[in-house]
Tab-separated table of C-alpha atoms and ligand atoms in Angstrom:
chain	number	residue	atom	x	y	z
S	821	MET	CA	-14.412	-23.110	10.669
S	822	ARG	CA	-13.484	-19.808	12.348
S	823	ARG	CA	-13.568	-16.475	10.228
S	824	PRO	CA	-10.218	-14.909	9.876
S	825	LYS	CA	-9.449	-12.296	12.043
S	826	ILE	CA	-7.862	-9.032	10.696
S	827	ALA	CA	-6.396	-6.400	13.299
S	828	LEU	CA	-6.141	-3.027	12.254
S	829	ILE	CA	-3.510	-0.471	14.154
S	830	GLY	CA	-4.401	3.144	13.600
S	831	GLY	CA	-8.125	4.013	13.746
S	832	GLY	CA	-7.939	7.246	11.796
S	833	GLN	CA	-8.858	7.958	8.192
S	834	ILE	CA	-7.721	4.876	6.707
S	835	GLY	CA	-8.096	2.444	9.589
S	836	GLY	CA	-11.877	3.430	9.541
S	837	VAL	CA	-12.619	2.464	5.915
S	838	LEU	CA	-10.325	-0.466	6.413
S	839	ALA	CA	-12.965	-1.675	8.750
S	840	GLN	CA	-16.148	-0.558	7.076
S	841	LEU	CA	-14.835	-2.150	3.740
S	842	ILE	CA	-13.927	-5.470	5.793
S	843	ALA	CA	-17.409	-5.438	7.357
S	844	GLN	CA	-19.327	-4.923	4.027
S	845	LYS	CA	-17.125	-7.519	2.129
S	846	LYS	CA	-17.458	-9.886	5.015
S	847	LEU	CA	-13.812	-10.828	5.193
S	848	GLY	CA	-13.597	-11.645	8.758
S	849	ASP	CA	-13.926	-10.472	12.451
S	850	ALA	CA	-12.029	-6.926	12.605
S	851	VAL	CA	-10.421	-5.617	15.657
S	852	LEU	CA	-9.480	-1.621	15.469
S	853	PHE	CA	-6.678	-0.210	17.678
S	854	ASP	CA	-6.337	3.012	18.391
S	855	ILE	CA	-4.277	5.282	21.112
S	856	ILE	CA	-6.984	7.639	21.311
S	857	GLN	CA	-9.340	6.612	24.128
S	858	ASP	CA	-12.965	5.348	22.812
S	859	PHE	CA	-12.382	6.683	19.543
S	860	PRO	CA	-11.732	3.215	17.560
S	861	GLN	CA	-14.852	1.825	19.955
S	862	GLY	CA	-16.888	4.639	18.405
S	863	LYS	CA	-15.864	4.099	14.921
S	864	CYS	CA	-16.666	0.486	15.397
S	865	LEU	CA	-20.020	1.068	17.108
S	866	ASP	CA	-20.699	3.637	13.889
S	867	ILE	CA	-19.986	0.630	11.504
S	868	ALA	CA	-21.459	-1.855	13.275
S	869	GLU	CA	-24.678	-0.192	13.480
S	870	ALA	CA	-25.000	-0.618	9.431
S	871	ALA	CA	-25.113	-4.202	9.983
S	872	GLY	CA	-29.045	-4.242	9.402
S	873	VAL	CA	-29.081	-2.377	6.263
S	874	ASP	CA	-25.315	-4.288	5.013
S	875	LYS	CA	-26.328	-7.451	6.419
S	876	PHE	CA	-22.850	-8.881	7.606
S	877	ASP	CA	-22.313	-10.841	10.641
S	878	VAL	CA	-18.597	-10.294	11.033
S	879	SER	CA	-17.781	-8.674	14.403
S	880	LEU	CA	-15.929	-5.279	14.923
S	881	LYS	CA	-14.261	-4.500	18.028
S	882	GLY	CA	-12.510	-0.900	18.633
S	883	THR	CA	-9.738	-1.124	21.495
S	884	ASN	CA	-7.170	0.822	23.120
S	885	SER	CA	-5.743	-2.824	24.342
S	886	TYR	CA	-3.117	-4.808	22.137
S	887	GLU	CA	-4.126	-7.856	24.295
S	888	ASP	CA	-6.965	-7.984	21.693
S	889	LEU	CA	-4.729	-8.879	18.832
S	890	GLN	CA	-4.349	-12.186	20.128
S	891	GLY	CA	-5.198	-14.655	17.301
S	892	SER	CA	-5.215	-12.327	14.488
S	893	ASP	CA	-4.037	-13.831	11.069
S	894	ILE	CA	-3.598	-10.569	9.366
S	895	VAL	CA	-2.465	-7.062	10.825
S	896	ILE	CA	-2.822	-4.170	8.780
S	897	ILE	CA	-0.922	-0.944	9.911
S	898	THR	CA	-2.020	2.685	9.472
S	899	ALA	CA	-0.834	3.952	12.397
S	900	GLY	CA	1.495	7.366	12.228
S	901	LEU	CA	0.857	10.902	11.000
S	902	PRO	CA	-0.285	11.552	7.624
S	903	ARG	CA	1.168	14.310	5.099
S	904	LYS	CA	-0.088	17.945	5.306
S	905	PRO	CA	0.195	20.237	2.399
S	906	GLY	CA	4.099	20.909	1.628
S	907	MET	CA	5.485	18.047	3.172
S	908	SER	CA	6.955	14.864	1.340
S	909	ARG	CA	6.392	11.300	2.765
S	910	ASP	CA	9.819	11.279	4.063
S	911	ASP	CA	9.085	14.614	6.436
S	912	LEU	CA	7.240	11.971	8.710
S	913	LEU	CA	10.493	9.547	9.156
S	914	VAL	CA	11.245	10.364	12.802
S	915	THR	CA	7.505	10.593	14.183
S	916	ASN	CA	6.441	7.644	12.271
S	917	ALA	CA	9.480	5.533	13.066
S	918	ASN	CA	8.813	6.002	16.970
S	919	ILE	CA	5.439	5.109	16.448
S	920	MET	CA	6.190	1.981	14.476
S	921	ARG	CA	8.659	0.876	17.032
S	922	SER	CA	5.823	0.257	19.637
S	923	VAL	CA	3.739	-1.013	16.950
S	924	ALA	CA	6.254	-3.635	15.857
S	925	GLU	CA	6.906	-4.708	19.598
S	926	ASN	CA	3.501	-5.063	20.373
S	927	VAL	CA	2.388	-6.963	16.860
S	928	LYS	CA	5.383	-9.599	17.783
S	929	LYS	CA	4.094	-9.876	21.488
S	930	TYR	CA	0.113	-10.390	20.830
S	931	ALA	CA	-0.064	-11.602	17.214
S	932	ALA	CA	3.670	-13.417	16.318
S	933	ASP	CA	1.892	-15.755	13.547
S	934	SER	CA	0.317	-12.879	11.910
S	935	ILE	CA	0.764	-11.731	8.134
S	936	VAL	CA	1.693	-7.793	8.384
S	937	ILE	CA	0.657	-5.212	5.443
S	938	ILE	CA	2.151	-1.655	6.262
S	939	ILE	CA	0.409	1.223	4.692
S	940	SER	CA	1.977	4.061	7.155
S	941	ASN	CA	4.672	6.258	5.503
S	942	PRO	CA	7.492	6.653	4.430
S	943	LEU	CA	6.068	2.910	3.563
S	944	ASP	CA	9.492	1.836	2.325
S	945	ALA	CA	11.531	2.742	5.562
S	946	MET	CA	8.486	1.664	8.024
S	947	VAL	CA	8.050	-1.980	6.377
S	948	THR	CA	12.207	-2.222	6.819
S	949	LEU	CA	11.540	-1.097	10.418
S	950	PHE	CA	8.746	-3.291	11.252
S	951	GLN	CA	10.474	-6.083	9.825
S	952	LYS	CA	13.878	-5.439	11.863
S	953	ILE	CA	12.131	-5.180	15.137
S	954	SER	CA	9.503	-7.969	14.905
S	955	GLY	CA	12.007	-10.426	13.219
S	956	PHE	CA	9.291	-11.923	11.518
S	957	PRO	CA	9.961	-13.934	8.263
S	958	HIS	CA	10.254	-11.237	5.265
S	959	ASN	CA	6.837	-13.219	3.431
S	960	ARG	CA	5.038	-12.303	6.484
S	961	VAL	CA	5.831	-8.125	6.200
S	962	PHE	CA	4.997	-6.469	3.454
S	963	GLY	CA	3.778	-2.873	2.264
S	964	GLN	CA	1.120	-1.525	0.181
S	965	ALA	CA	2.075	1.326	-2.007
S	966	GLY	CA	2.041	-0.204	-5.577
S	967	VAL	CA	-1.351	-1.585	-5.834
S	968	LEU	CA	-2.719	2.055	-5.036
S	969	ASP	CA	0.126	3.706	-7.502
S	970	SER	CA	-0.588	1.423	-10.213
S	971	SER	CA	-4.563	1.909	-9.524
S	972	ARG	CA	-3.859	5.624	-9.845
S	973	PHE	CA	-1.826	5.152	-13.116
S	974	ALA	CA	-4.548	3.099	-14.418
S	975	THR	CA	-7.402	5.600	-13.671
S	976	PHE	CA	-5.624	8.446	-15.610
S	977	ILE	CA	-5.215	6.070	-18.638
S	978	ALA	CA	-8.826	5.041	-18.541
S	979	TRP	CA	-10.068	8.901	-18.140
S	980	GLU	CA	-7.415	9.677	-21.145
S	981	LEU	CA	-8.462	6.884	-23.466
S	982	GLY	CA	-12.209	6.993	-22.848
S	983	VAL	CA	-12.124	3.582	-21.815
S	984	SER	CA	-13.322	1.449	-18.760
S	985	VAL	CA	-10.640	1.058	-16.311
S	986	LYS	CA	-11.501	-2.598	-16.033
S	987	ASN	CA	-9.565	-3.542	-19.162
S	988	ILE	CA	-6.403	-1.527	-18.056
S	989	ASN	CA	-3.127	-3.185	-16.839
S	990	ALA	CA	-1.036	-0.846	-15.525
S	991	GLN	CA	1.831	-1.382	-12.924
S	992	VAL	CA	4.161	1.280	-10.982
S	993	LEU	CA	7.691	-0.206	-9.199
S	994	GLY	CA	10.360	0.851	-6.999
S	995	GLY	CA	9.729	2.962	-3.717
S	996	HIS	CA	6.597	4.951	-2.598
S	997	GLY	CA	8.050	8.240	-3.400
S	998	ASP	CA	8.361	10.689	-6.326
S	999	THR	CA	11.003	8.423	-7.776
S	1000	MET	CA	8.359	5.691	-8.202
S	1001	VAL	CA	8.510	4.248	-11.851
S	1002	PRO	CA	5.020	3.982	-13.796
S	1003	LEU	CA	5.663	0.854	-16.304
S	1004	VAL	CA	4.773	2.937	-19.527
S	1005	ARG	CA	5.960	-0.223	-21.880
S	1006	TYR	CA	4.053	-2.827	-20.273
S	1007	ALA	CA	0.717	-0.442	-19.922
S	1008	ASN	CA	-1.913	-2.084	-21.843
S	1009	VAL	CA	-5.697	-2.170	-22.605
S	1010	ASN	CA	-6.974	-5.970	-22.657
S	1011	GLY	CA	-3.586	-6.576	-24.579
S	1012	ILE	CA	-2.840	-3.683	-26.821
S	1013	PRO	CA	-0.257	-1.097	-25.684
S	1014	VAL	CA	-1.254	2.576	-24.525
S	1015	MET	CA	1.490	4.180	-26.264
S	1016	GLU	CA	-0.245	2.555	-29.455
S	1017	LEU	CA	-3.603	3.623	-28.863
S	1018	LEU	CA	-2.118	7.371	-27.828
S	1019	GLU	CA	-0.439	7.496	-31.378
S	1020	ARG	CA	-3.402	6.789	-32.957
S	1021	LYS	CA	-5.506	9.026	-30.860
S	1022	TYR	CA	-3.108	12.141	-31.425
S	1023	LYS	CA	-2.054	10.793	-35.121
S	1024	ASP	CA	1.677	12.202	-33.710
S	1025	ALA	CA	4.383	9.971	-31.627
S	1026	ALA	CA	5.527	12.759	-30.331
S	1027	LYS	CA	2.369	14.508	-28.877
S	1028	ALA	CA	1.446	11.002	-27.418
S	1029	LYS	CA	4.547	10.991	-26.083
S	1030	GLU	CA	3.947	14.005	-24.065
S	1031	VAL	CA	0.302	12.957	-23.160
S	1032	MET	CA	1.947	10.014	-21.419
S	1033	THR	CA	4.568	11.976	-19.743
S	1034	GLN	CA	1.905	14.062	-18.227
S	1035	LEU	CA	0.149	10.781	-17.133
S	1036	VAL	CA	3.351	9.399	-15.547
S	1037	GLU	CA	3.925	12.525	-13.504
S	1038	ARG	CA	0.216	12.893	-12.661
S	1039	THR	CA	0.552	9.258	-11.175
S	1040	LYS	CA	3.788	10.124	-9.650
S	1041	MET	CA	2.044	12.901	-7.583
S	1042	ALA	CA	-1.119	11.805	-7.003
S	1043	GLY	CA	-0.748	11.747	-3.128
S	1044	GLY	CA	0.258	15.181	-3.034
S	1045	GLU	CA	-2.681	16.178	-5.058
S	1046	VAL	CA	-5.070	15.108	-2.924
S	1047	VAL	CA	-3.114	16.123	0.212
S	1048	LYS	CA	-3.406	19.660	-1.590
S	1049	LEU	CA	-7.007	19.528	-2.182
S	1050	LEU	CA	-7.982	17.804	1.597
S	1051	LYS	CA	-5.596	20.605	3.400
S	1052	THR	CA	-6.012	18.062	6.512
S	1053	GLY	CA	-4.359	15.013	5.859
S	1054	SER	CA	-3.628	12.607	3.235
S	1055	ALA	CA	-5.859	10.114	0.717
S	1056	PHE	CA	-7.767	7.120	2.588
S	1057	TYR	CA	-10.601	5.663	0.238
S	1058	SER	CA	-8.071	4.436	-2.204
S	1059	PRO	CA	-5.388	3.353	0.034
S	1060	ALA	CA	-7.614	1.589	2.259
S	1061	SER	CA	-9.064	-0.310	-1.027
S	1062	SER	CA	-5.793	-1.238	-2.293
S	1063	ALA	CA	-5.059	-2.985	0.816
S	1064	ILE	CA	-8.300	-4.755	0.964
S	1065	GLN	CA	-7.328	-5.885	-2.422
S	1066	MET	CA	-4.038	-7.462	-0.918
S	1067	THR	CA	-6.001	-8.812	2.199
S	1068	GLU	CA	-8.481	-10.688	-0.336
S	1069	SER	CA	-5.445	-12.439	-2.067
S	1070	ILE	CA	-4.187	-13.651	1.083
S	1071	ILE	CA	-7.060	-14.931	2.926
S	1072	TYR	CA	-8.704	-16.584	-0.219
S	1073	ASP	CA	-4.977	-17.899	-1.157
S	1074	GLU	CA	-6.051	-16.251	-4.627
S	1075	LYS	CA	-2.189	-15.720	-5.726
S	1076	GLN	CA	-2.728	-12.712	-7.699
S	1077	VAL	CA	-0.056	-10.749	-8.688
S	1078	LEU	CA	-0.028	-7.485	-7.311
S	1079	PRO	CA	2.933	-4.529	-7.027
S	1080	VAL	CA	3.982	-5.078	-3.162
S	1081	CYS	CA	6.533	-3.582	-1.460
S	1082	ALA	CA	8.684	-6.871	-0.782
S	1083	TYR	CA	11.953	-7.800	0.489
S	1084	LEU	CA	14.289	-8.447	-2.433
S	1085	ASP	CA	17.115	-10.866	-2.121
S	1086	GLY	CA	19.074	-10.476	-5.140
S	1087	GLU	CA	15.970	-9.934	-7.583
S	1088	TYR	CA	16.298	-6.868	-9.639
S	1089	GLY	CA	19.850	-6.490	-8.611
S	1090	VAL	CA	18.773	-5.868	-4.945
S	1091	LYS	CA	19.971	-7.504	-1.975
S	1092	GLY	CA	18.548	-6.882	1.724
S	1093	TYR	CA	15.860	-4.088	0.829
S	1094	TYR	CA	12.087	-3.636	0.723
S	1095	VAL	CA	11.242	-2.261	-2.962
S	1096	GLY	CA	7.736	-2.235	-4.805
S	1097	VAL	CA	7.781	-4.979	-7.302
S	1098	PRO	CA	5.370	-7.561	-8.571
S	1099	ALA	CA	4.751	-10.383	-6.444
S	1100	VAL	CA	2.353	-13.443	-5.786
S	1101	LEU	CA	-0.114	-12.832	-2.373
S	1102	GLY	CA	-1.335	-16.158	-1.118
S	1103	SER	CA	-1.958	-17.733	2.159
S	1104	LYS	CA	1.730	-17.774	3.179
S	1105	GLY	CA	2.126	-13.783	2.365
S	1106	VAL	CA	4.727	-12.915	-0.667
S	1107	GLU	CA	4.945	-16.448	-1.730
S	1108	LYS	CA	7.386	-15.310	-5.005
S	1109	ILE	CA	8.466	-12.361	-6.732
S	1110	PHE	CA	8.431	-11.823	-10.530
S	1111	GLU	CA	11.297	-10.506	-12.253
S	1112	ILE	CA	10.350	-8.007	-15.213
S	1113	THR	CA	12.747	-7.301	-17.742
S	1114	LEU	CA	13.491	-3.974	-17.870
S	1115	ASN	CA	15.262	-1.942	-20.812
S	1116	GLU	CA	18.174	0.389	-19.960
S	1117	GLU	CA	15.714	3.200	-19.395
S	1118	GLU	CA	13.897	1.352	-17.199
S	1119	SER	CA	16.585	-0.023	-15.240
S	1120	ALA	CA	18.104	3.468	-15.008
S	1121	LEU	CA	14.851	4.699	-13.184
S	1122	MET	CA	14.325	1.909	-10.792
S	1123	ASP	CA	17.889	1.942	-9.616
S	1124	ASN	CA	17.074	5.693	-9.079
S	1125	SER	CA	14.415	4.473	-7.113
S	1126	VAL	CA	16.136	1.948	-5.195
S	1127	ASN	CA	18.645	4.435	-4.228
S	1128	ALA	CA	15.953	6.665	-3.086
S	1129	VAL	CA	14.846	3.738	-0.657
S	1130	LYS	CA	18.510	2.928	0.457
S	1131	THR	CA	19.104	6.347	1.390
S	1132	LEU	CA	15.690	6.776	3.303
S	1133	VAL	CA	16.833	3.389	5.185
S	1134	ALA	CA	20.565	4.951	5.704
S	1135	ASP	CA	18.624	8.027	7.243
S	1136	MET	CA	17.224	5.619	9.423
S	1137	ASP	CA	20.187	4.353	10.403
S	1138	ARG	CA	22.117	7.636	11.232
S	1139	LEU	CA	19.280	8.729	12.976
S	1140	GLY	CA	19.371	5.688	15.583
S	1141	LEU	CA	15.541	5.027	14.669
U	1758	A3D	P1	-4.627	9.395	10.425
U	1758	A3D	O1	-5.922	9.745	10.192
U	1758	A3D	O2	-3.974	10.637	11.157
U	1758	A3D	O3	-4.577	7.883	11.304
U	1758	A3D	C1	-3.791	7.629	12.003
U	1758	A3D	C2	-3.938	6.922	13.505
U	1758	A3D	O4	-2.779	6.578	14.087
U	1758	A3D	C3	-4.607	8.150	14.265
U	1758	A3D	O5	-5.956	8.031	14.592
U	1758	A3D	C4	-3.650	8.021	15.611
U	1758	A3D	O6	-4.602	8.392	16.960
U	1758	A3D	C5	-3.395	6.622	15.345
U	1758	A3D	N1	-1.685	6.522	16.168
U	1758	A3D	C6	-0.695	7.512	16.301
U	1758	A3D	N2	-0.071	6.588	17.026
U	1758	A3D	C7	-0.194	5.602	17.208
U	1758	A3D	C8	0.169	4.432	18.011
U	1758	A3D	N3	1.616	4.665	18.602
U	1758	A3D	N4	-0.451	3.423	18.016
U	1758	A3D	C9	-1.657	3.221	17.261
U	1758	A3D	N5	-2.240	4.246	16.651
U	1758	A3D	C10	-1.394	5.315	16.791
U	1758	A3D	O7	-3.607	9.025	9.143
U	1758	A3D	P2	-4.463	8.392	7.818
U	1758	A3D	O8	-5.086	6.910	8.785
U	1758	A3D	O9	-4.764	8.989	6.739
U	1758	A3D	O10	-2.915	7.998	7.346
U	1758	A3D	C11	-2.299	7.014	8.137
U	1758	A3D	C12	-0.741	6.829	7.624
U	1758	A3D	O11	-0.750	6.234	6.215
U	1758	A3D	C13	-0.146	7.325	7.427
U	1758	A3D	O12	1.331	7.576	7.790
U	1758	A3D	C14	-0.152	8.112	5.750
U	1758	A3D	O13	1.203	9.090	5.312
U	1758	A3D	C15	0.027	6.638	5.150
U	1758	A3D	N6	-0.521	6.489	4.174
U	1758	A3D	C16	0.182	5.642	3.304
U	1758	A3D	C17	-0.292	5.682	1.897
U	1758	A3D	C18	0.211	4.510	0.966
U	1758	A3D	O14	-0.440	4.288	0.206
U	1758	A3D	C19	1.713	3.948	1.462
U	1758	A3D	C20	-1.257	6.252	0.962
U	1758	A3D	C21	-2.031	7.418	1.831
U	1758	A3D	C22	-1.661	7.721	3.310
């Protein structure tokens, strides 16, 4: 039986970590594509030379030729510019849309049956554009953002409560921007509501609420916090790990329920847009979307986030991208 073939478009910071994780976890054979001559070849050679230590037999191929995508089962796209300090994700729209256009045309040409995970920003717009240009069915085109945003939320909760992050269930819905919606009411530690634990810790409901607001705000601004510290680019270790979790659910048909930037066809009252929602990921890609019951406040936040996605997509149309 052949190993899965995973193509990575964009061999920069995230692309490099993706290739290394695929090798270390022995997920499949990887192809790392970039437009910079020799660069992906150099990264793959470097990672492959750790095979004697990491003991993997999967192959890694760096390339500047799209033809090497042929036969890919999964394509993960990180091609495009990352943010610099002071930039919002939306500032990347024009440059990255032009890059995404050429990427989508080539993936359509050389990997027409693949499942595509997009990471390039602004995420919700780039997923929309890729699907439009490729014409791939919606279940085979989706984005990584919610897994990372939710991991950030869970990490901050774990630090605050002094418990293992393994026991935290926390989810962030909506678009991948400042309007994202960390779901406070559903956040729990092995079933115990996080708010209940915060109230017990501080013995003061108002203080607990204030602390949670800080965790939520930090989650929403977490990408920018990293950009500010790195100064030369944006987060790359955690986005790569997040896309790998999605990849594992697909290649092993695990049907993990993960927050995915998925196409909505009426769910959450939204039709025709890609938005972050809980989805079942399996061998067919997005196999099901779960609708969570939202209260009035949560619905208003979700609507606000969906409107931000709609504005971004309208901007793309207006600019003819
Ligand atoms: P970076 O290290 O700059 O890598 C991007 C790579 O894309 C570079 O090596 C470029 O040479 C390459 N590239 C440029 N144009 C093309 C093209 N036409 N075809 C193929 N490759 C091309 O960036 P990065 O890896 O840090 O980030 C990649 C993208 O992910 C950026 O748009 C980030 O904003 C985005 N990002 C998303 C998240 C999410 O959670 C959604 C998190 C962090 C970063």
